[in-house]
PDB file of C-alpha atoms and ligand atoms in Angstrom:
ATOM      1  CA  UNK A 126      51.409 -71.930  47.050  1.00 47.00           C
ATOM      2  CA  UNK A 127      52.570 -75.760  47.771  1.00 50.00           C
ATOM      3  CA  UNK A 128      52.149 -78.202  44.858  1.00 52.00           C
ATOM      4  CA  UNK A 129      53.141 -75.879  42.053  1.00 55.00           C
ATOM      5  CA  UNK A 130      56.821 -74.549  43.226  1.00 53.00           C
ATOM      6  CA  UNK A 131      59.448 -77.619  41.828  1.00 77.00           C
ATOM      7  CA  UNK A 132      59.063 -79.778  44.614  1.00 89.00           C
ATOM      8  CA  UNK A 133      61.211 -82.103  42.425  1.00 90.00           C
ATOM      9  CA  UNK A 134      64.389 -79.763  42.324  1.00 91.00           C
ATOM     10  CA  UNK A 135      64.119 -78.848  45.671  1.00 93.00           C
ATOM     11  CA  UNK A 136      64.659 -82.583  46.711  1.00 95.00           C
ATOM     12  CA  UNK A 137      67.463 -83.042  44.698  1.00 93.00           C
ATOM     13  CA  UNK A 138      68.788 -79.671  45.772  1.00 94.00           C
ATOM     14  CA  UNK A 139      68.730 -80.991  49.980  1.00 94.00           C
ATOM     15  CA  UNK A 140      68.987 -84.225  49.582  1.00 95.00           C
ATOM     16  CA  UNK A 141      69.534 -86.600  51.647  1.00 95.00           C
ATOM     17  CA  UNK A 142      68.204 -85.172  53.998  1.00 97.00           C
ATOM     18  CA  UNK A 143      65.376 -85.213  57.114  1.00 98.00           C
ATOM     19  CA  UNK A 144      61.757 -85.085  57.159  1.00 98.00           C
ATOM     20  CA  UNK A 145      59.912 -84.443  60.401  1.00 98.00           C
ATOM     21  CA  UNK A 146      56.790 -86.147  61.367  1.00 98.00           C
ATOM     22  CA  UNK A 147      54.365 -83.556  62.919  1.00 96.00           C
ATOM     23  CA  UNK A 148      52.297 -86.684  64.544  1.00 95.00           C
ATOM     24  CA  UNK A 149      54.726 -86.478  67.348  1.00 94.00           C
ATOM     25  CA  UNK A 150      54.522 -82.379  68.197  1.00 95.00           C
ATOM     26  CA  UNK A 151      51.726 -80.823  70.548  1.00 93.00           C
ATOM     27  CA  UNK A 152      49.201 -80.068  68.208  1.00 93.00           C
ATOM     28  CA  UNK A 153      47.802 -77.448  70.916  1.00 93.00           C
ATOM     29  CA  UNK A 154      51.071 -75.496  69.849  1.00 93.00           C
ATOM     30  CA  UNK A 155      51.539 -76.814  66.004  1.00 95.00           C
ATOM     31  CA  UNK A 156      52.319 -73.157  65.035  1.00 95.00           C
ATOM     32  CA  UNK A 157      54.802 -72.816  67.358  1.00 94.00           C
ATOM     33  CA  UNK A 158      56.470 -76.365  66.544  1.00 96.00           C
ATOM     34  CA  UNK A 159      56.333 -75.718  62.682  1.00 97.00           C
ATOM     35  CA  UNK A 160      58.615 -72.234  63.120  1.00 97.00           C
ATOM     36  CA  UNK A 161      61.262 -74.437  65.321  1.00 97.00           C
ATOM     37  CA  UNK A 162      61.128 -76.855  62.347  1.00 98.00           C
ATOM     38  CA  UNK A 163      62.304 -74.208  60.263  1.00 98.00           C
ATOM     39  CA  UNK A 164      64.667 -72.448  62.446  1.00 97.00           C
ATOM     40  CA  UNK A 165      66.466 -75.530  62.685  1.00 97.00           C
ATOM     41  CA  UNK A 166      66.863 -75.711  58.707  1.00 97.00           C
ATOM     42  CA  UNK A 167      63.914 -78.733  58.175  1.00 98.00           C
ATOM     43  CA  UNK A 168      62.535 -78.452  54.425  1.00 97.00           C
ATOM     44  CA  UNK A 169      60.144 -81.303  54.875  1.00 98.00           C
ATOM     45  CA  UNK A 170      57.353 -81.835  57.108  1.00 98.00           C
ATOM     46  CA  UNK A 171      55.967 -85.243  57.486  1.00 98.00           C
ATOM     47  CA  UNK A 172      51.862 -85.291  57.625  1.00 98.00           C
ATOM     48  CA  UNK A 173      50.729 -88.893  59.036  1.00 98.00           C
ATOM     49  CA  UNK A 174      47.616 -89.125  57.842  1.00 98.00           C
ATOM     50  CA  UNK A 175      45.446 -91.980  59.133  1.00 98.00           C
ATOM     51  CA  UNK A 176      41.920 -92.498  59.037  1.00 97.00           C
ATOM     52  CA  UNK A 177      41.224 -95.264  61.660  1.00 97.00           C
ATOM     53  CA  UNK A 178      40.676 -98.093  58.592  1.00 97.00           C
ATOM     54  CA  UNK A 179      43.993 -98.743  57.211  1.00 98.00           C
ATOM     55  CA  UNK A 180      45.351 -98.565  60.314  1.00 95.00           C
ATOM     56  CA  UNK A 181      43.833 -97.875  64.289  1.00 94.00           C
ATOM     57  CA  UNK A 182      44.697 -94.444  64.816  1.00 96.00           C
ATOM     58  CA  UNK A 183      43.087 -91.244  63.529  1.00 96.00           C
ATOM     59  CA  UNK A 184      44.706 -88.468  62.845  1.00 96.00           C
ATOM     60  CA  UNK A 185      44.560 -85.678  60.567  1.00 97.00           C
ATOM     61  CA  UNK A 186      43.241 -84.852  57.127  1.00 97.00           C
ATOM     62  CA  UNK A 187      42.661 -82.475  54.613  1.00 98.00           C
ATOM     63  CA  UNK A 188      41.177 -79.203  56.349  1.00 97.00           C
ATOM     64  CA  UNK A 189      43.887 -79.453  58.770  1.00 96.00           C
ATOM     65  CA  UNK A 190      46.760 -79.460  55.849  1.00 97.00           C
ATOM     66  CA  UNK A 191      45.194 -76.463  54.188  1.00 97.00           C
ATOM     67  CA  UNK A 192      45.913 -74.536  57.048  1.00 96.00           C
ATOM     68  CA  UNK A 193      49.659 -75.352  57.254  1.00 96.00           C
ATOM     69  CA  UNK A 194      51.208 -72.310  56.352  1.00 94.00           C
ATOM     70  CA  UNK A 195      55.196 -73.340  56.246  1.00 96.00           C
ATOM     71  CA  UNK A 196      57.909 -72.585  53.533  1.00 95.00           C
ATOM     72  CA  UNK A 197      58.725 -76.089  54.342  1.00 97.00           C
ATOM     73  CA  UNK A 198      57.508 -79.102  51.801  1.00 97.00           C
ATOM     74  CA  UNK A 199      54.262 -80.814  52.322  1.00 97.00           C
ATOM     75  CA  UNK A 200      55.086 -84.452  52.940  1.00 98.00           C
ATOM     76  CA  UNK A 201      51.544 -86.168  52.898  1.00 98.00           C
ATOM     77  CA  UNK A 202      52.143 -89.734  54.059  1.00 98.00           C
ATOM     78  CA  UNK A 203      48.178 -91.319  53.312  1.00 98.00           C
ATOM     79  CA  UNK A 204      47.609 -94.326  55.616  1.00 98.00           C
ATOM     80  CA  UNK A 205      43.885 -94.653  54.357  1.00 98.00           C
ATOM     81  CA  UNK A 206      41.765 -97.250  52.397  1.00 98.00           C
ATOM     82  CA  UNK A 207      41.141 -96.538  49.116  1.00 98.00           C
ATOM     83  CA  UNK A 208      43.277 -93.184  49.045  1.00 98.00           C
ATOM     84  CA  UNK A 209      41.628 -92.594  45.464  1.00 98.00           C
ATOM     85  CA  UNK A 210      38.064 -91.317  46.793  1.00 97.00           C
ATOM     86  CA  UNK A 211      40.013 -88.762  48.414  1.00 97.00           C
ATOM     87  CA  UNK A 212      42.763 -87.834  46.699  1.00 97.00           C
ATOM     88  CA  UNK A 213      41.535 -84.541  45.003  1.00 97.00           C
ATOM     89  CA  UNK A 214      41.136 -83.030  48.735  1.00 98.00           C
ATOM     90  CA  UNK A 215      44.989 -83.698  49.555  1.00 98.00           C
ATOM     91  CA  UNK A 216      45.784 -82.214  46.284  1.00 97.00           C
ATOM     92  CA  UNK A 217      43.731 -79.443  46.787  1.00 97.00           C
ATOM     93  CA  UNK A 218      44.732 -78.781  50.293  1.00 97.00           C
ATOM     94  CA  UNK A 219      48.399 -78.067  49.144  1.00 97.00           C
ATOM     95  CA  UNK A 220      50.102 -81.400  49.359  1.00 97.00           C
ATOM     96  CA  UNK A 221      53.693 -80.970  47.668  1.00 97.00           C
ATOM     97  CA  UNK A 222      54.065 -84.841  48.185  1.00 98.00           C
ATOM     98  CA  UNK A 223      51.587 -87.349  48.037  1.00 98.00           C
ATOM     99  CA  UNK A 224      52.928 -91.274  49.262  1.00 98.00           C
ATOM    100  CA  UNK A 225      49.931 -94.006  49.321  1.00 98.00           C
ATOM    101  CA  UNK A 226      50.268 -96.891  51.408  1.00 98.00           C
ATOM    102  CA  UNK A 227      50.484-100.371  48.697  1.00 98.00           C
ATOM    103  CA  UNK A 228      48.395-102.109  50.734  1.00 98.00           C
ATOM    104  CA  UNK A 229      45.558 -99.488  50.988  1.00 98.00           C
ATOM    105  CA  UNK A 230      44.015-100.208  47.122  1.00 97.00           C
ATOM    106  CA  UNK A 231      43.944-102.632  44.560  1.00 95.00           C
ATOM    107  CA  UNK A 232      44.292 -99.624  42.241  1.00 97.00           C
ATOM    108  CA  UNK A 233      47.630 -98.407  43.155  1.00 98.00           C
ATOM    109  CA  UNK A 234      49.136 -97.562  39.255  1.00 98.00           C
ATOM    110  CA  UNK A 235      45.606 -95.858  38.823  1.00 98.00           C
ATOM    111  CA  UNK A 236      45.820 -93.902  42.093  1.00 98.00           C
ATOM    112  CA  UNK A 237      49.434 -92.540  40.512  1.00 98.00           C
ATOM    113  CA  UNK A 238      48.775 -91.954  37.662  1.00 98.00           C
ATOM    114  CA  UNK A 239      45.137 -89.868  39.070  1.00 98.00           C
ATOM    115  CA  UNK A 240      47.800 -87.755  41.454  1.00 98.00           C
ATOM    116  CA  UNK A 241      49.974 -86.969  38.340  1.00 97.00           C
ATOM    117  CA  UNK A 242      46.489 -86.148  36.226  1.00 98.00           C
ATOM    118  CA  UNK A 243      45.383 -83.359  39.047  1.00 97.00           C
ATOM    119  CA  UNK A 244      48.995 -81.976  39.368  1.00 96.00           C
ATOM    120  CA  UNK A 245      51.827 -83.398  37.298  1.00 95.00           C
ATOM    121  CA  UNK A 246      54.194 -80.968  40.188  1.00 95.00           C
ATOM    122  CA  UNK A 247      53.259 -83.090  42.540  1.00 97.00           C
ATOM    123  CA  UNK A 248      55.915 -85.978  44.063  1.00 97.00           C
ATOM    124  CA  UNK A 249      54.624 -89.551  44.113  1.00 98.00           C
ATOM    125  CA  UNK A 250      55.598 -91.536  46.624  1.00 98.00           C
ATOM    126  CA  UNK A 251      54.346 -95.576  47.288  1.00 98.00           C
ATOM    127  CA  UNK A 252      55.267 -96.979  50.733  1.00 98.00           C
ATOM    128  CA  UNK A 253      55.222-100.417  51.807  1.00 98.00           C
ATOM    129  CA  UNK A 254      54.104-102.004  55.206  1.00 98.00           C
ATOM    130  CA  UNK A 255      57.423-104.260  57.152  1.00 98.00           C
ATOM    131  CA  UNK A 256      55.289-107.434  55.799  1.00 98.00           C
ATOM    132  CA  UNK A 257      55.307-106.837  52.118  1.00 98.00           C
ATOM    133  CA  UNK A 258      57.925-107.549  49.400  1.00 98.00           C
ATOM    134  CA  UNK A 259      59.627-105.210  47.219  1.00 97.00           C
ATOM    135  CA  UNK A 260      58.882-107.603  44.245  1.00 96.00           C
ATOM    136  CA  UNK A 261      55.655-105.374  44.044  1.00 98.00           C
ATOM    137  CA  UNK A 262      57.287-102.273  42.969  1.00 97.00           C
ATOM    138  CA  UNK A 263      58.724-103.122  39.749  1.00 97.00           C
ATOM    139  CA  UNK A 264      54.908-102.705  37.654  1.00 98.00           C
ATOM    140  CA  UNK A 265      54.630 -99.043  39.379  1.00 98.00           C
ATOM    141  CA  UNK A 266      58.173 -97.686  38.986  1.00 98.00           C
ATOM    142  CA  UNK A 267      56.950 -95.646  36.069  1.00 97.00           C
ATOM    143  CA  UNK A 268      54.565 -93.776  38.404  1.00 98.00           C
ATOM    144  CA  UNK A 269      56.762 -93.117  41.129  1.00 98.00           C
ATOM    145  CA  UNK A 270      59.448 -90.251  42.349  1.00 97.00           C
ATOM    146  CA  UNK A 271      60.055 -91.771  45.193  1.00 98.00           C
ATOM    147  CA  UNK A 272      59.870 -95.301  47.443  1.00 98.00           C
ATOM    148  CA  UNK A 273      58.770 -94.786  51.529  1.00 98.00           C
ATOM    149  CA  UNK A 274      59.887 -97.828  53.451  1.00 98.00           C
ATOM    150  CA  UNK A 275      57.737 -98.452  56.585  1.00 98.00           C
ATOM    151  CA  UNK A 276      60.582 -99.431  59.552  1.00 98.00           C
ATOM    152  CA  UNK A 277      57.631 -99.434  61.840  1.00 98.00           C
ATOM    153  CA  UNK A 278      54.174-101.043  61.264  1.00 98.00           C
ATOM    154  CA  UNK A 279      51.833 -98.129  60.436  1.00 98.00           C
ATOM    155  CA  UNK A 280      49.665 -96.309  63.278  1.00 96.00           C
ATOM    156  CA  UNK A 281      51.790 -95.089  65.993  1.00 94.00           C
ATOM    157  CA  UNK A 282      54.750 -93.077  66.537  1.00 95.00           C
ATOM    158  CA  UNK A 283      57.406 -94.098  69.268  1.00 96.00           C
ATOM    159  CA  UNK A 284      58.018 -97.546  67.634  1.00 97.00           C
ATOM    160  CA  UNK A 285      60.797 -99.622  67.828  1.00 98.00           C
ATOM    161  CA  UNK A 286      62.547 -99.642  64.677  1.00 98.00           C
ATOM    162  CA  UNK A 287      62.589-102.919  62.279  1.00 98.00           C
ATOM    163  CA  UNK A 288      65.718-104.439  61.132  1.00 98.00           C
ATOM    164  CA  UNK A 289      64.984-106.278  58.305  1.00 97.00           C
ATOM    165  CA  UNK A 290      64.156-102.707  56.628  1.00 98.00           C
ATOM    166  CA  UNK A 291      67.845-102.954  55.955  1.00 98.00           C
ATOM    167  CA  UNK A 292      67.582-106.132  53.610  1.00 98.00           C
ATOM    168  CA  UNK A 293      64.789-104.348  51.646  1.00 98.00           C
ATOM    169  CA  UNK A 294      66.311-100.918  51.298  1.00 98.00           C
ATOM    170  CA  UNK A 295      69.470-102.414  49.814  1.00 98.00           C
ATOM    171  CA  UNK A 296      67.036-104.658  47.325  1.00 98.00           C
ATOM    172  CA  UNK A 297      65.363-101.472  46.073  1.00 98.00           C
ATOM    173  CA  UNK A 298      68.290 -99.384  45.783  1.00 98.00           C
ATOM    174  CA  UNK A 299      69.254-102.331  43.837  1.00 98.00           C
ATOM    175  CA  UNK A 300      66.535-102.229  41.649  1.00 98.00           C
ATOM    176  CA  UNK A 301      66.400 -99.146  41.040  1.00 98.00           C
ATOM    177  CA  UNK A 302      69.942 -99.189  39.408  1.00 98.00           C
ATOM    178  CA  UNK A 303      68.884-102.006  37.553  1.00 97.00           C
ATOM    179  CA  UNK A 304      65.811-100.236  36.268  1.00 97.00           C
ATOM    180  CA  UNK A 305      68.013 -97.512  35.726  1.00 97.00           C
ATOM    181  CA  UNK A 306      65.273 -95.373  37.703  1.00 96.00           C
ATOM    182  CA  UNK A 307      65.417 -91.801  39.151  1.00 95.00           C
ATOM    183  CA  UNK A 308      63.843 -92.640  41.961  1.00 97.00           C
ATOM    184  CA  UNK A 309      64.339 -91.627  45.741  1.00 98.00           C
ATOM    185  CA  UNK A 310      64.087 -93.818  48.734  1.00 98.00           C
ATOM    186  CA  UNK A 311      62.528 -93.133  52.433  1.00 98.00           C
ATOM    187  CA  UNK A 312      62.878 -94.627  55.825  1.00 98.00           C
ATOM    188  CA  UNK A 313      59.977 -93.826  57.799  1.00 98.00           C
ATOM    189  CA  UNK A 314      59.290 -94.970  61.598  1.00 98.00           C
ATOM    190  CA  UNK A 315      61.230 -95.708  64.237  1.00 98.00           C
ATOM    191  CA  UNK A 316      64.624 -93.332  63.705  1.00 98.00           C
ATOM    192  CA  UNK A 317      66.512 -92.361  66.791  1.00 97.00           C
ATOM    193  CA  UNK A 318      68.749 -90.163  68.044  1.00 97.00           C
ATOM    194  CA  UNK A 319      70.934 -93.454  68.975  1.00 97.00           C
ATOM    195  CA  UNK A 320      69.937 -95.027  65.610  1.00 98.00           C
ATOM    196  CA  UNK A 321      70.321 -92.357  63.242  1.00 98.00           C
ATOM    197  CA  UNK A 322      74.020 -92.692  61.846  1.00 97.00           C
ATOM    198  CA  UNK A 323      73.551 -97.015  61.484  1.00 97.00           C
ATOM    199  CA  UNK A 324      70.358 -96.010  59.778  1.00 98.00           C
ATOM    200  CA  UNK A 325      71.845 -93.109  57.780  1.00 97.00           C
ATOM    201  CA  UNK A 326      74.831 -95.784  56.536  1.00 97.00           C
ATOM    202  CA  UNK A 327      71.728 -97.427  54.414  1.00 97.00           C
ATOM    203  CA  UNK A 328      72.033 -93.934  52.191  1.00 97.00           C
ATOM    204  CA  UNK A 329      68.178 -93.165  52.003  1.00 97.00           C
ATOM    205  CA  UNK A 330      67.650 -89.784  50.458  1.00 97.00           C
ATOM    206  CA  UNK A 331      65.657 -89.237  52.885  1.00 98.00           C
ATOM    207  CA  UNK A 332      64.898 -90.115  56.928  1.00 98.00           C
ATOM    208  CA  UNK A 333      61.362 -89.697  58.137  1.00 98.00           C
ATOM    209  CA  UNK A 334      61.549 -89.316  62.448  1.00 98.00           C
ATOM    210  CA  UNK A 335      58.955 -87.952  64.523  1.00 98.00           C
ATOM    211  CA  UNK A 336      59.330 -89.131  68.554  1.00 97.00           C
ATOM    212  CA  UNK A 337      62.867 -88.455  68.581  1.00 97.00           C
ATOM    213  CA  UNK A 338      62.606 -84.999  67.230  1.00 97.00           C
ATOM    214  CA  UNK A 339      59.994 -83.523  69.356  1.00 96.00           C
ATOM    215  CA  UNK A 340      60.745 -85.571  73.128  1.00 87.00           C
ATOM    216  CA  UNK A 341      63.851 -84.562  75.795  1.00 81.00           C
ATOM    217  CA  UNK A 342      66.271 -82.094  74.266  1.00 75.00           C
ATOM    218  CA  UNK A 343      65.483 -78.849  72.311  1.00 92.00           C
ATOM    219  CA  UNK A 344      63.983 -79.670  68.797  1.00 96.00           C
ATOM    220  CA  UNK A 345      66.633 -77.874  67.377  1.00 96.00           C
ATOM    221  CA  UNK A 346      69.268 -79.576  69.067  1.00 96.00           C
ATOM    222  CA  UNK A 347      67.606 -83.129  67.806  1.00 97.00           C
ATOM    223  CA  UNK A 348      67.699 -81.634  64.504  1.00 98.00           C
ATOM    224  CA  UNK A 349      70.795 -80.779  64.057  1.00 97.00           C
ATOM    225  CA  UNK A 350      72.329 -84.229  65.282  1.00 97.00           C
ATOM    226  CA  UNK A 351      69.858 -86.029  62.769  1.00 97.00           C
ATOM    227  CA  UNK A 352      71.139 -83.889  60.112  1.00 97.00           C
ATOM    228  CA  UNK A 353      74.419 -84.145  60.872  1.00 97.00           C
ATOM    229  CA  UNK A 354      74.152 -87.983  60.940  1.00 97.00           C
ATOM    230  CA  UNK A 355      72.518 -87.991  57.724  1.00 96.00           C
ATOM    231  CA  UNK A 356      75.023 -85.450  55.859  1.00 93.00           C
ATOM    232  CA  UNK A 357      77.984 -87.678  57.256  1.00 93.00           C
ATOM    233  CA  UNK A 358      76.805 -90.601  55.427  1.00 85.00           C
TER     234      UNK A 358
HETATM  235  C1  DX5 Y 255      54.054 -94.525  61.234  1.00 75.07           C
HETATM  236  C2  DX5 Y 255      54.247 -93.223  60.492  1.00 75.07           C
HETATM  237  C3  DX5 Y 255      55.586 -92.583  60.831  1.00 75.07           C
HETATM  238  C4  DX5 Y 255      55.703 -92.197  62.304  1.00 75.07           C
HETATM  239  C5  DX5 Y 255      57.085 -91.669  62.601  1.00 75.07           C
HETATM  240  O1  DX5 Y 255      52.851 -95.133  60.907  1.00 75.07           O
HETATM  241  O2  DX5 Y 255      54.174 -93.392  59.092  1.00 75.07           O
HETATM  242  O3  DX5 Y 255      55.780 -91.432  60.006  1.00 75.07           O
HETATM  243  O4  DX5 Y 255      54.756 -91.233  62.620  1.00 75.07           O
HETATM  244  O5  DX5 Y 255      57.189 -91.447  63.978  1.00 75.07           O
HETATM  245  P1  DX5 Y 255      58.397 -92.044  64.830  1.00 75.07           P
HETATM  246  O6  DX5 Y 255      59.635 -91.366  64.308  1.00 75.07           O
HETATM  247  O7  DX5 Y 255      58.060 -91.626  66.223  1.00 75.07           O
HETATM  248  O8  DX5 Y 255      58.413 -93.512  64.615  1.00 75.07           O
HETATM  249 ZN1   ZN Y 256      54.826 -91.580  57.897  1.00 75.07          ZN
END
């Protein structure tokens, strides 16, 4: 059952390693797309979630992620406002990893600490948009596993990746050893096939790509050169 098996030692087990974004596969075959995933050796699957508030698009929620059945990690990503009047249904639905958007609440440490409080198994995550500073991590890095950097500005897949992500994953890996901090960082939006190995060289634990995955090729032949990007770095 997701959300009680270690999550935690998993991660450290794979890492660094890829996480797929299932916003870019054809939903009207999702089953189909989720055993390819695991064929081709992918332990996380990326869940966009994105309620047409925080950001345009709509996508799925929590009725549709209780129905994932995958050996593969539950990877909630929450694009939605106020992810606290929800959160019990993500939880409940089998998320193994729960990552709330910064911008989303003015309760952010509360919104932690409530997804620790339901499910202490449960990996925390906080992601920031391209347009905010890392400067507002350092009062949550108690209530975090784990740090999502948006390359992309949330609400579609197949966008161009941003550069300046590069500046602010090296300033929170920086951090981080500073704080003397367990925590993980994620690149999210906008990875390539063409861009994978520069993006790989800024030693994430883990790479979020969706587009690139599922278009041209065979998944499993996408897969394999992502992961073999990301293992060489
Ligand atoms: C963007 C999402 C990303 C996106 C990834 O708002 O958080 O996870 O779906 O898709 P690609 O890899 O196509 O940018
Ligand atoms: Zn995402």
């Amino acid at each position: 059952m997701p959300g009680s098996i270690n999550a935690k030692e998993l991660l450290q087990a794979i890492k660094p390693a890829l996480s797929v974004s299932i916003m870019s596969a054809d939903f009207l075959n999702l089953g189909k797309a989720i055993v390819s995933l695991e064929e081709s050796g992918v332990k996380l699957l990326h869940i966009d979630v994105m309620d047409g508030n925080f950001c345009p698009s709509l996508t799925v929620g929590p009725s549709i992620i209780r129905q994932l059945k995958t050996n593969m990690l539950l990877d909630v990503h929450l694009m939605i406002q106020e992810p606290l009047n929800t959160l019990e249904q993500y939880v409940d639905a089998g998320a193994d990893m729960i990552t709330i958007q910064y911008e989303s609440t003015i309760h952010s440490h509360r919104t932690l600490q409530t997804i620790k409080e339901r499910n202490p198994n449960i990996i925390r995550g906080i992601s920031l948009n391209p347009g905010t500073s890392y400067n507002v991590l350092e009062p949550l890095l108690e209530e975090v596993d784990m740090i999502v950097l948006l390359a992309v500005n949330p609400g579609w897949n197949g966008q161009k990746y941003i550069a300046s992500t590069k500046n602010k994953q090296e300033s929170i890996k920086k951090l981080i050893r500073e704080k003397g901090k367990d925590i993980m960082t994620v690149i999210d939006g906008g990875v390539t096939l063409e861009n994978i190995g520069q993006i790989s060289a800024l030693k994430a634990d883990f790479v979020v790509s969706g587009s690139a995955v599922f278009k041209g090729g065979s998944i499993h032949q996408n897969v394999q050169i992502m992961m073999d990007a990301i293992r060489r770095n």
